[in-house]
CSV table of C-alpha atoms in Angstrom, one decimal:
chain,number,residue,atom,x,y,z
A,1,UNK,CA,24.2,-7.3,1.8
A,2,UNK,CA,24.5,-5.0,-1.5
A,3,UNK,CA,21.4,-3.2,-2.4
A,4,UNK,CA,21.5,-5.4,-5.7
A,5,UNK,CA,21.0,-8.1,-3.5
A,6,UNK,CA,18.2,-7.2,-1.4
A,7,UNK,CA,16.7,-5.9,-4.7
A,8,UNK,CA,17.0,-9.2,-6.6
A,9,UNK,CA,15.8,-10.9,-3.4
A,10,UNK,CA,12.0,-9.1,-3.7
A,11,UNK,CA,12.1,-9.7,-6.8
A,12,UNK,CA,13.2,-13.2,-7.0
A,13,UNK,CA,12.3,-14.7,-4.2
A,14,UNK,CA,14.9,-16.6,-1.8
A,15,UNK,CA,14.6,-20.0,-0.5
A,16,UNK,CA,10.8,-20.8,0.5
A,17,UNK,CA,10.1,-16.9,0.0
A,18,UNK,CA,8.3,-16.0,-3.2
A,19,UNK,CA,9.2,-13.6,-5.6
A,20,UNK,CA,7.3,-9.8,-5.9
A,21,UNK,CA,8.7,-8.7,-8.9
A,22,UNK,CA,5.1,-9.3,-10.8
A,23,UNK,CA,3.2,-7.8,-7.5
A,24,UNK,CA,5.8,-4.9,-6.9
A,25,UNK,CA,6.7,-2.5,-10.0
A,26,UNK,CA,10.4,-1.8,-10.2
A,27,UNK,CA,10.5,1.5,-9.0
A,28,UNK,CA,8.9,0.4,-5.7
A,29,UNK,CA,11.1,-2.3,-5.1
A,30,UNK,CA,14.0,-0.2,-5.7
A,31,UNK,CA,12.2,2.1,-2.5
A,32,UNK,CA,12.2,-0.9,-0.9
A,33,UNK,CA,15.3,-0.9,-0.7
A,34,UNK,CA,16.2,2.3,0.4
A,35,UNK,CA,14.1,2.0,2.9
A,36,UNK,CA,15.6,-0.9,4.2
A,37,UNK,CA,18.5,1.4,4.4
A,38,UNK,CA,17.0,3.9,6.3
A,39,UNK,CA,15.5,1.6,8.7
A,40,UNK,CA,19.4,0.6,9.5
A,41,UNK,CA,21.0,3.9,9.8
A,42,UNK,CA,17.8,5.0,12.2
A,43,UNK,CA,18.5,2.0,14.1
A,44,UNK,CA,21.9,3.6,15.2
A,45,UNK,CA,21.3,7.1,15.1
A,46,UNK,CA,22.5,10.3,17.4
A,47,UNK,CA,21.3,13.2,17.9
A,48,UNK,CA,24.3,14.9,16.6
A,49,UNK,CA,23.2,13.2,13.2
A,50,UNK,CA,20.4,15.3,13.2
A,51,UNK,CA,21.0,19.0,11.7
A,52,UNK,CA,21.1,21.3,14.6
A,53,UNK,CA,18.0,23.4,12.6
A,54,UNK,CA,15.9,20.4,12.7
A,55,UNK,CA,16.7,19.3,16.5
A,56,UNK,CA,14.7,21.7,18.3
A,57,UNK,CA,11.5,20.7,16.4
A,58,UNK,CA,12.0,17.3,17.0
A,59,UNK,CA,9.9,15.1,20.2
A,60,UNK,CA,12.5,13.4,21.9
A,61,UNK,CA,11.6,10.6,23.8
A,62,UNK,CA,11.5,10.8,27.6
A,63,UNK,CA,12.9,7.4,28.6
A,64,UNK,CA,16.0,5.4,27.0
A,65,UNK,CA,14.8,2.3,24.7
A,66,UNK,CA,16.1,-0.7,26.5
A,67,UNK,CA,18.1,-3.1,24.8
């Protein structure tokens, strides 16, 4: 789904959901969206995605997420 899409979906509502466009400024909608993004690419993520400077101060999690 485009980002234009998601967008125009808080703000305008789809089917029996209600639009947010007079709750939600535009700027926040619009990081709604990216962080809809982010949420996706996390979902997938390696550790080799991770820049090696970073890796070492990250927690990593002691058992593999089952499916």
């Amino acid at each position: 789904m485009p980002n234009g899409q998601i967008f125009n979906t808080i703000s305008n509502g789809y089917s029996t959901m209600m639009g947010y466009a007079a709750q939600i400024p535009h700027q926040d909608r619009w990081a709604i969206v990216l962080y809809v993004r982010a949420l996706q690419r996390a979902q997938n993520a390696q550790l080799e995605d991770i820049p090696r400077e970073q890796q070492s101060t990250m927690q990593l999690p002691t058992e593999a997420p089952k499916p």
